[in-house]
Coordinates of C-alpha atoms in Angstrom, one line a residue:
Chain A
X1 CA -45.2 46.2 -45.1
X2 CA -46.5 43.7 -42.0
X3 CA -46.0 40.0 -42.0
X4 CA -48.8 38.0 -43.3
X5 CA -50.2 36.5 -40.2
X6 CA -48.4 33.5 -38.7
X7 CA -50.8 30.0 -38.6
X8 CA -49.6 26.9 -36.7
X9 CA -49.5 23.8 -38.6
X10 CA -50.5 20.2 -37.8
X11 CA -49.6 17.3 -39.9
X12 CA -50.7 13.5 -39.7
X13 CA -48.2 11.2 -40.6
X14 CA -51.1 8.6 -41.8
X15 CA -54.3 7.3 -40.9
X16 CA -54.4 5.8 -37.4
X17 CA -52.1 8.8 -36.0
X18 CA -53.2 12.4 -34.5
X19 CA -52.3 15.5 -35.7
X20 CA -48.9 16.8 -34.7
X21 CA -47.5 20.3 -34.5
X22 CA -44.5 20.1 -37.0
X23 CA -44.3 24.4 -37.4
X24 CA -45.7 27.6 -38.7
X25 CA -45.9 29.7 -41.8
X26 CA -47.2 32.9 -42.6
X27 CA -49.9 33.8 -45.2
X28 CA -52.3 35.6 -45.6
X29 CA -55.8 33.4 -45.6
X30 CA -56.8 30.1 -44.5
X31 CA -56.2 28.5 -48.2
X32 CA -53.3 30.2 -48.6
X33 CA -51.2 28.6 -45.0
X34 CA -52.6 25.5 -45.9
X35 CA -50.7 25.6 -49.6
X36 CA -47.5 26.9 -47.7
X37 CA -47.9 24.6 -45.0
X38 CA -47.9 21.4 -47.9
X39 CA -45.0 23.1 -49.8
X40 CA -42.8 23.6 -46.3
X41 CA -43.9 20.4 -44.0
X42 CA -45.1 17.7 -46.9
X43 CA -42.1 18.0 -49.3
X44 CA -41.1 13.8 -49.1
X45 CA -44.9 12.6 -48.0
X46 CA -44.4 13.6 -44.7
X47 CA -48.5 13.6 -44.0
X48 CA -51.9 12.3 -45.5
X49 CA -53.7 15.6 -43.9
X50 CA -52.3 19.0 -42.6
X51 CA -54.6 21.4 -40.7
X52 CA -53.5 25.2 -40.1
X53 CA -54.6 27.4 -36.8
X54 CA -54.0 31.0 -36.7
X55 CA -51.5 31.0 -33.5
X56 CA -53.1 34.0 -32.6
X57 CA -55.8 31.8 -31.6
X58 CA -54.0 29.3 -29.7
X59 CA -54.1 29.6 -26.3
X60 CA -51.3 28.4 -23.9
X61 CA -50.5 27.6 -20.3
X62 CA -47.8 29.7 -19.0
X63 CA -44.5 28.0 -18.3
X64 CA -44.7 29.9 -14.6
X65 CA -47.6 27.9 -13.7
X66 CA -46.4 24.5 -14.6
X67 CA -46.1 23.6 -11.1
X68 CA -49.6 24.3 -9.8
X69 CA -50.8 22.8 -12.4
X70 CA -48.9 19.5 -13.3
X71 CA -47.3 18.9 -10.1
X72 CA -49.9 17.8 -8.0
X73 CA -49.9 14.5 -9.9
X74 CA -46.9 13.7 -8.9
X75 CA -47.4 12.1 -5.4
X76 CA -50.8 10.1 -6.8
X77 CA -48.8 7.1 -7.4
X78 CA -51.6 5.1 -6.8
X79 CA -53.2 6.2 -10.4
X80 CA -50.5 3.8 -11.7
X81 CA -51.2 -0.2 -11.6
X82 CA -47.4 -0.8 -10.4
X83 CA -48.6 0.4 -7.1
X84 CA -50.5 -2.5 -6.2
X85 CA -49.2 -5.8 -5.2
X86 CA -50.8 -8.8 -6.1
X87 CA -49.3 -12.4 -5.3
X88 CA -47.3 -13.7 -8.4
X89 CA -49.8 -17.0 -8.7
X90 CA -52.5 -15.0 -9.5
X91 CA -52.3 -14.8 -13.4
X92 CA -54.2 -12.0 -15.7
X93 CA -54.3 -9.6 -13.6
Chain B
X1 CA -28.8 24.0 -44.4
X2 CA -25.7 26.4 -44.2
X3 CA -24.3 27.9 -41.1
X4 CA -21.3 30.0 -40.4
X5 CA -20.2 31.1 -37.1
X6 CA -19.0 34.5 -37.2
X7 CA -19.9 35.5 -33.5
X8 CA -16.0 36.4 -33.0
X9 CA -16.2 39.5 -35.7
X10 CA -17.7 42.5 -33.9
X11 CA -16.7 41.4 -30.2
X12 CA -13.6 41.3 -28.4
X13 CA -15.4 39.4 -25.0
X14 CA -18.5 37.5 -24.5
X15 CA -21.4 39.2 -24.1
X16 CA -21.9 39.7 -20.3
X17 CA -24.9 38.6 -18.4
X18 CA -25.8 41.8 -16.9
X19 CA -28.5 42.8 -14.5
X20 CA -30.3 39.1 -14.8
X21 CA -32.0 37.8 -11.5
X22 CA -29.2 35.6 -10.2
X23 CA -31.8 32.7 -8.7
X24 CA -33.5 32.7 -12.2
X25 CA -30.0 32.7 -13.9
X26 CA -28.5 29.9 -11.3
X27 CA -32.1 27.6 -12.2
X28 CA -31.8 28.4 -16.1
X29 CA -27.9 27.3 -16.0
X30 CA -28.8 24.0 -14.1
X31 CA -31.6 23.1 -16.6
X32 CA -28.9 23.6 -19.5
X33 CA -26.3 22.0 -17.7
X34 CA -28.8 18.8 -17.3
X35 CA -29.7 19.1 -21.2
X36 CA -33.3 20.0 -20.8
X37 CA -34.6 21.5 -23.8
X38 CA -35.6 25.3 -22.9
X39 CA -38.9 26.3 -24.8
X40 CA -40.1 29.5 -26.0
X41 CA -42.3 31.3 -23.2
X42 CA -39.8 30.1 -20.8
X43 CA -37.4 32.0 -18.8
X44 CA -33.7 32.8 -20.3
X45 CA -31.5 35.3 -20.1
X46 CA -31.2 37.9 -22.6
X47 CA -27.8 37.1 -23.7
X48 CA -29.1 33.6 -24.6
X49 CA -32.1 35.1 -26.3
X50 CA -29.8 37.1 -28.4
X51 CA -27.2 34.8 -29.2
X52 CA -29.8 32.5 -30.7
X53 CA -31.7 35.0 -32.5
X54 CA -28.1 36.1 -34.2
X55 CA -27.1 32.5 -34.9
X56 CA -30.8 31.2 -36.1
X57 CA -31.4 34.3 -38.3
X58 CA -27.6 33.8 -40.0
X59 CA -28.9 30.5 -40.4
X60 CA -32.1 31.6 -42.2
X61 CA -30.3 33.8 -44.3
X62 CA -27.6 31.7 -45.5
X63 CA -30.2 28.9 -46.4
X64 CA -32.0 31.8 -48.4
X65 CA -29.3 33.2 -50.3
X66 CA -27.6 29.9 -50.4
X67 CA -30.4 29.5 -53.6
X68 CA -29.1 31.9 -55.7
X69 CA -25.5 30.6 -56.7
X70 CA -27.0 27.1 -56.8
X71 CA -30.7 29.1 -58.6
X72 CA -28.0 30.8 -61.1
X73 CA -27.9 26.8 -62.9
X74 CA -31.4 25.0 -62.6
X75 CA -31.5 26.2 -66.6
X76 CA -28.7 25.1 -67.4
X77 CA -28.5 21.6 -65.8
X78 CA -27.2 19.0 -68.6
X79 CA -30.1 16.4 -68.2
X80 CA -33.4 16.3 -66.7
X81 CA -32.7 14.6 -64.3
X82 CA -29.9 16.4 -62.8
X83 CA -32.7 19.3 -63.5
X84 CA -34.9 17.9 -61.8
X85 CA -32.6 16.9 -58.6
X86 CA -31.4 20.6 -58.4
X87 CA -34.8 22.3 -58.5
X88 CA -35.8 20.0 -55.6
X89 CA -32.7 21.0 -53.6
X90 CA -33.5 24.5 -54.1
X91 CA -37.0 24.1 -52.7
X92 CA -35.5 22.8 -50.2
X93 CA -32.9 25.9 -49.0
X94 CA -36.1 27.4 -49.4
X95 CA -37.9 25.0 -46.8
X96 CA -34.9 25.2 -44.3
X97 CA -34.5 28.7 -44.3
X98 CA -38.3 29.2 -43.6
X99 CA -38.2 26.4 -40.8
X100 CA -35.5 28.9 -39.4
X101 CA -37.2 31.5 -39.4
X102 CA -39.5 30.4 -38.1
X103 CA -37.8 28.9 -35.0
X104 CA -35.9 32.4 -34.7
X105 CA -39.5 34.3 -34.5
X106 CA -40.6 32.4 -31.3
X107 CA -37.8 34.1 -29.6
X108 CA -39.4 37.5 -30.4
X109 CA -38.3 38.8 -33.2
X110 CA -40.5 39.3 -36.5
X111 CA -39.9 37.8 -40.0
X112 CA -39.9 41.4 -41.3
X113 CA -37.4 42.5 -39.1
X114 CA -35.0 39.6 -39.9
X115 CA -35.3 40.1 -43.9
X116 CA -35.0 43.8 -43.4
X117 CA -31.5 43.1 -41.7
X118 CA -30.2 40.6 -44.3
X119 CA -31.2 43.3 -47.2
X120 CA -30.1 46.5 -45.4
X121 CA -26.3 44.2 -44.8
X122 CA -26.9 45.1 -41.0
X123 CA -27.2 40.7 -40.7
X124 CA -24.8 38.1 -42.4
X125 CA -25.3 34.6 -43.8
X126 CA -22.8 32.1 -44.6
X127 CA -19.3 33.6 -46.6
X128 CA -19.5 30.5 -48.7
X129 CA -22.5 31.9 -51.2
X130 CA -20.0 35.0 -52.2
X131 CA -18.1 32.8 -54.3
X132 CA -19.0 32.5 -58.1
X133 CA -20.7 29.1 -59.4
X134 CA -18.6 29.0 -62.3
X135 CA -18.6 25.6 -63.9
X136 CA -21.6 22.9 -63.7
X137 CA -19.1 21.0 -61.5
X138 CA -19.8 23.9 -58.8
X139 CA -22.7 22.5 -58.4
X140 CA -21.2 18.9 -57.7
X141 CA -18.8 20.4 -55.0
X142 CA -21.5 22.6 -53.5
X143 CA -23.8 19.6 -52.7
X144 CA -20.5 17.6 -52.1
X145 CA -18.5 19.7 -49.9
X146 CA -20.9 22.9 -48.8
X147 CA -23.6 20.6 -47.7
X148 CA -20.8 17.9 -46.3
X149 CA -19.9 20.7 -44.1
X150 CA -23.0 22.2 -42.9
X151 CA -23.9 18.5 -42.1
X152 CA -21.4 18.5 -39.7
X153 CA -22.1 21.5 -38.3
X154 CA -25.9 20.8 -37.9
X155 CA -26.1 17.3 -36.4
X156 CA -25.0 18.1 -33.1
X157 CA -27.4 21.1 -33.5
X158 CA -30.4 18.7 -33.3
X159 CA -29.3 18.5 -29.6
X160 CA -29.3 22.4 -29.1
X161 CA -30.8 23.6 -26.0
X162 CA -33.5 25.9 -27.5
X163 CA -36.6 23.2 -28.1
X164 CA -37.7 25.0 -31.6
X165 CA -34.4 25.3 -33.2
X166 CA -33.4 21.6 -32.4
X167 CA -36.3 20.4 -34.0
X168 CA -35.8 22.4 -36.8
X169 CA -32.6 21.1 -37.0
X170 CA -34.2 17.3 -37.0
X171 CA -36.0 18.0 -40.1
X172 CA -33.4 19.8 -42.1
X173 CA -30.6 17.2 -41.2
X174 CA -33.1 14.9 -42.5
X175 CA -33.3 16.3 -46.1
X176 CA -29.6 17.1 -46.1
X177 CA -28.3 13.8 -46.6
X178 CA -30.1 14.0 -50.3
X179 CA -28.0 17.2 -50.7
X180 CA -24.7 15.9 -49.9
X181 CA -25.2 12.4 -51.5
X182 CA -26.5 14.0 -54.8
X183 CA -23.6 16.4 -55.4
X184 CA -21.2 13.8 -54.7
X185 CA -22.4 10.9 -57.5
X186 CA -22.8 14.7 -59.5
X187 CA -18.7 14.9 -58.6
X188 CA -17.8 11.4 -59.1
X189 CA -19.9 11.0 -62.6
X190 CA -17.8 13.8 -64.0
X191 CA -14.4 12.4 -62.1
X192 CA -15.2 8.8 -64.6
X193 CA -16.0 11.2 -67.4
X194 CA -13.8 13.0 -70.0
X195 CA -10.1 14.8 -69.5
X196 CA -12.4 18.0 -69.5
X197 CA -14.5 16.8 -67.4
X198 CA -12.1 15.4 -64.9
X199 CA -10.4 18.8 -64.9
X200 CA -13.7 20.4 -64.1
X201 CA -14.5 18.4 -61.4
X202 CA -10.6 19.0 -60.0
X203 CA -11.0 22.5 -60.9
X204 CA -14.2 22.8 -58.6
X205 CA -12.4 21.2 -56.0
X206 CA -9.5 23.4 -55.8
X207 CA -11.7 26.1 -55.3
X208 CA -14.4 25.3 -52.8
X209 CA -12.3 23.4 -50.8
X210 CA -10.6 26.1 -48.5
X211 CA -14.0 28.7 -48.5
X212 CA -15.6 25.0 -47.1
X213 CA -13.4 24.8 -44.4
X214 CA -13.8 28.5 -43.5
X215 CA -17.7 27.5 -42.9
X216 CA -16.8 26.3 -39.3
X217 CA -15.9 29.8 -38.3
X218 CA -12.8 31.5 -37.0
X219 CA -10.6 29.0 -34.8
X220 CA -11.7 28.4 -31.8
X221 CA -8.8 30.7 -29.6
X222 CA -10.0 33.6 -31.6
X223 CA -13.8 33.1 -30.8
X224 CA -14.9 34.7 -27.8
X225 CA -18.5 33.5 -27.6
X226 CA -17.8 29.6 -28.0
X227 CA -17.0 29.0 -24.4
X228 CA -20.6 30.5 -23.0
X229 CA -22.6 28.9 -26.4
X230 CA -21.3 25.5 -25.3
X231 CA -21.6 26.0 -22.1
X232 CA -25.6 26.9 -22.9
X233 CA -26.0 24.4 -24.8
X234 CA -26.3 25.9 -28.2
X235 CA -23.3 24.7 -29.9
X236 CA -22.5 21.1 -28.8
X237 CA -19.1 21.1 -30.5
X238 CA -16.2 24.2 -30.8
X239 CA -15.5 25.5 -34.8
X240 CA -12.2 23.4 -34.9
X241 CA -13.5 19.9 -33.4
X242 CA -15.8 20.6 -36.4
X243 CA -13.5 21.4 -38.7
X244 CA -10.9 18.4 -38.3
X245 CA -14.4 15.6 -38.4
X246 CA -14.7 17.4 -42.0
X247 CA -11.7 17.1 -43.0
X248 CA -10.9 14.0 -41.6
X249 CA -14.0 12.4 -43.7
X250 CA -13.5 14.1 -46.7
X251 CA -9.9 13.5 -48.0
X252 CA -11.0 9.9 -48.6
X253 CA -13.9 10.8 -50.6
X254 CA -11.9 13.0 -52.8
X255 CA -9.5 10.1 -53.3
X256 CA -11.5 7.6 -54.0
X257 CA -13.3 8.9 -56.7
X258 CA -9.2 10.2 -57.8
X259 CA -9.4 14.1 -57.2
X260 CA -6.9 15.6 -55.3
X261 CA -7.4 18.1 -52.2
X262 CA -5.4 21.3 -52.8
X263 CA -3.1 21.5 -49.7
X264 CA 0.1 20.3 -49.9
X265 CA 0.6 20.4 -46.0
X266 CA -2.3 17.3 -45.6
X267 CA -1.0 14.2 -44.5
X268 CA -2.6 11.8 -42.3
X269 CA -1.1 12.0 -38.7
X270 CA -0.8 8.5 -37.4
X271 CA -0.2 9.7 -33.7
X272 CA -3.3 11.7 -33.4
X273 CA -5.2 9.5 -36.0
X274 CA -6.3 12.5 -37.9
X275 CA -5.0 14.4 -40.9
X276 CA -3.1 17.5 -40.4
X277 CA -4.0 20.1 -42.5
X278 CA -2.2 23.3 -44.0
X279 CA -2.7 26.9 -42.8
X280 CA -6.2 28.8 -43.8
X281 CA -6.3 32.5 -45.3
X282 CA -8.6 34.1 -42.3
X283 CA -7.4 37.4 -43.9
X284 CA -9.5 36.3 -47.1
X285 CA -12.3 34.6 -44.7
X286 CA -12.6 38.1 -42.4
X287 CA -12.9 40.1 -46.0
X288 CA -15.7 38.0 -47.3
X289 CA -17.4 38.2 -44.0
X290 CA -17.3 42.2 -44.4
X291 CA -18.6 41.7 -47.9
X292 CA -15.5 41.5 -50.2
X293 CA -16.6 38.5 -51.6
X294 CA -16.3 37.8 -55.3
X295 CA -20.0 38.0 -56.0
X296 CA -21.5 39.6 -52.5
X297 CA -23.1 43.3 -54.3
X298 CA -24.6 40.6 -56.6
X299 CA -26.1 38.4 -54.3
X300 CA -27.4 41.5 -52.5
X301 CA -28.5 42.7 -55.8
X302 CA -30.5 39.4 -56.6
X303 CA -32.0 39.3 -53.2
X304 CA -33.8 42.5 -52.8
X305 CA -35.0 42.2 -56.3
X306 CA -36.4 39.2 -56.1
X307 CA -38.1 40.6 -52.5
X308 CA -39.3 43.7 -54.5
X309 CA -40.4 42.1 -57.4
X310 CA -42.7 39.8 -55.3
X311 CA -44.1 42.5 -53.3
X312 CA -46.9 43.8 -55.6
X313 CA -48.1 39.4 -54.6
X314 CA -47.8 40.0 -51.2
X315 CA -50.1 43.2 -51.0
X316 CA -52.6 41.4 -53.3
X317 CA -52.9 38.3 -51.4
X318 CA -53.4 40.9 -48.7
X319 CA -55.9 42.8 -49.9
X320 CA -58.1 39.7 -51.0
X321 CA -57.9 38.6 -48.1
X322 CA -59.5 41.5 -46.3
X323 CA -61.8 42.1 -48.9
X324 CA -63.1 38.2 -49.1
X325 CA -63.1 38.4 -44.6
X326 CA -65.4 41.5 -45.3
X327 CA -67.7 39.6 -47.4
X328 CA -67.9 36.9 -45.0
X329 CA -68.4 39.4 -42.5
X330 CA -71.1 41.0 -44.4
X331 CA -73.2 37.5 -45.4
X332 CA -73.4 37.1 -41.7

């Protein structure tokens, strides 16, 4: 018999932090990753809130492309406040 | 978390890197070399691919079959609490050998396929699980020295090359500090207890301590894949490096809680400022690897029953599912 679908799973750590991708599990239905995901990724209170996402659903950038599309903001220094050079008197700046 | 290395059994030389595109090959060995972290969709060779799918899956399967000698005394724990300790590190084996498998998937390979190779024998897990649990101080010495040395064996794996595997390995080496610690107070409480019990915690001793040492795979002049897996990235340190850290943390353990490690060629080697240790029976480590263990037909045996015995669960969860996405379907 076929795997059970595979679902990606998210966990926050606590309240004031984002979702993070901490694995997957297969199963079956919705209700059914989000039991597996508590009993694999939330054994020692590891999260306050879990979500699940099919990973058939997820869609990715591909690795070959990382340079067309992450490189070009490499040589924008100027998007960084260490670029400019204020005089050390002035203060709170 | 178990892991054996038995990569030397089936080859004579390492696997060749045939017919890869040598630009491709040249960047992938640079980003290695430099300790980047390679992630799933990216380039690697195929020897790489397959090398981690061999040593991820063993790892899955040991940490899956690892719960049956360990299973075999949840009933029969002497207390509650230590009931309640060992049912917790079962769930865990559990846990670690689905994080695994999961890591082991994003290289390509399904879950079906893997547990279809650990039941048909084609895949192996750890030699350590076909030994007998025959006393409740097993279950001391498991935690004690099984876990002690897969501990060693998995902390440099949390800086393995291949992104999903090392952070797998962050989360397991995590939880397996609990193992270790918990089969050692289980070994030391019998060690303060009664003659009997002192004899079964010596007893235990005596007979996990060489199958333990066997864990960090053949020596390292008879295995052939080491050089390339270090040199990749994917083991950090070589079997016997491994080995002697083991050993060289454990003897005191063992004496300070007044057990005795059964080798009569140990002594600690003030020149090299380790211990030395005697001789190990690879003959007996090579036949439990081909499935001469003690208890391998039963492990086997427990393992495919428990797989068949869930499967009439698997095809209902199945076909509720389909039927309650047709409802759904049909409401809208």
């Amino acid at each position: 018999m076929k795997d059970w679908a595979l679902w990606e799973v998210f966990v926050r750590a606590k309240g004031g932090l984002s979702h993070r991708h901490a694995g997957s599990v297969h199963a079956a239905d919705a209700k059914m990753a989000l039991e597996h995901a508590r009993d694999a990724y939330t054994r020692r209170m590891e999260g306050v809130s879990l979500w699940v996402v099919p990973s058939a659903q997820i869609v990715a950038s591909d690795p070959a492309d990382s340079g067309p599309l992450f490189e070009p903001a490499e040589d924008k220094i100027y998007r960084h406040p260490t670029f400019y050079s204020i005089p050390d008197h002035i203060k709170h700046i | 978390m178990y892991t054996t290395d038995l990569s030397g059994k089936d080859k004579k030389k390492p696997e060749a890197l045939v017919a890869e595109d040598p630009a491709l090959l040249a960047a992938f060995e640079a980003r290695v070399a430099s300790d980047n972290f390679v992630e799933p969709k990216d380039w690697m060779p195929e020897a790489y691919r397959r090398t981690l799918v061999r040593q991820i899956s063993q790892h899955a399967h040991s940490e899956i079959v690892g719960m049956l000698p360990e299973g075999n005394w949840i009933t029969r724990a002497p207390n509650l609490r230590r009931k309640a300790i060992l049912l917790a590190k079962v769930q865990d084996e559990g846990g670690h050998g689905l994080y695994l498998y999961s890591a082991a998937e994003t290289l390509g390979t399904s879950r079906e396929e893997m547990i279809e190779a650990l039941h048909s024998g084609k895949a192996k897990y750890s030699t350590i699980f076909n030994y007998p649990t025959l006393t409740w101080a097993d279950i001391g010495a498991i935690g004690w020295l099984v876990d002690g040395a897969a501990i060693m064996n998995q902390v440099p794996l949390q800086r393995t090359s291949y992104g999903p595997y090392a952070r797998a390995m962050v989360r397991i080496c995590k939880e397996e500090s609990f193992h270790q610690r918990q089969g050692y107070e289980l070994t030391m409480a019998l060690a303060a207890g009664t003659r009997e019990q002192r004899r079964m915690a010596q007893d235990a001793l005596n007979r996990w301590w060489w199958p333990s040492l066997m864990m960090f795979g053949p020596p390292d002049d008879k295995s052939p894949n080491t050089e390339q897996s270090i040199r990749w990235r994917i083991k950090r340190e070589t079997n016997d490096e491994l080995r002697q850290k083991f050993v060289d943390v454990t003897v005191p353990q063992a004496e300070a809680i007044g057990l005795k490690v059964p080798d009569k060629a140990l002594k600690w080697n003030e020149a090299r400022s380790h211990y030395d240790f005697g001789e190990i029976d690879w003959e007996e480590f090579y036949a439990v690897v081909k499935g001469e263990g003690q208890v391998a037909k039963e492990r086997m045996v427990a393992r495919v029953k428990a797989w068949e015995d869930g499967s009439w669960v698997r095809e209902a969860a199945r076909a509720h599912a389909q039927k309650r996405a047709a409802a759904k379907f049909a409401a809208e």
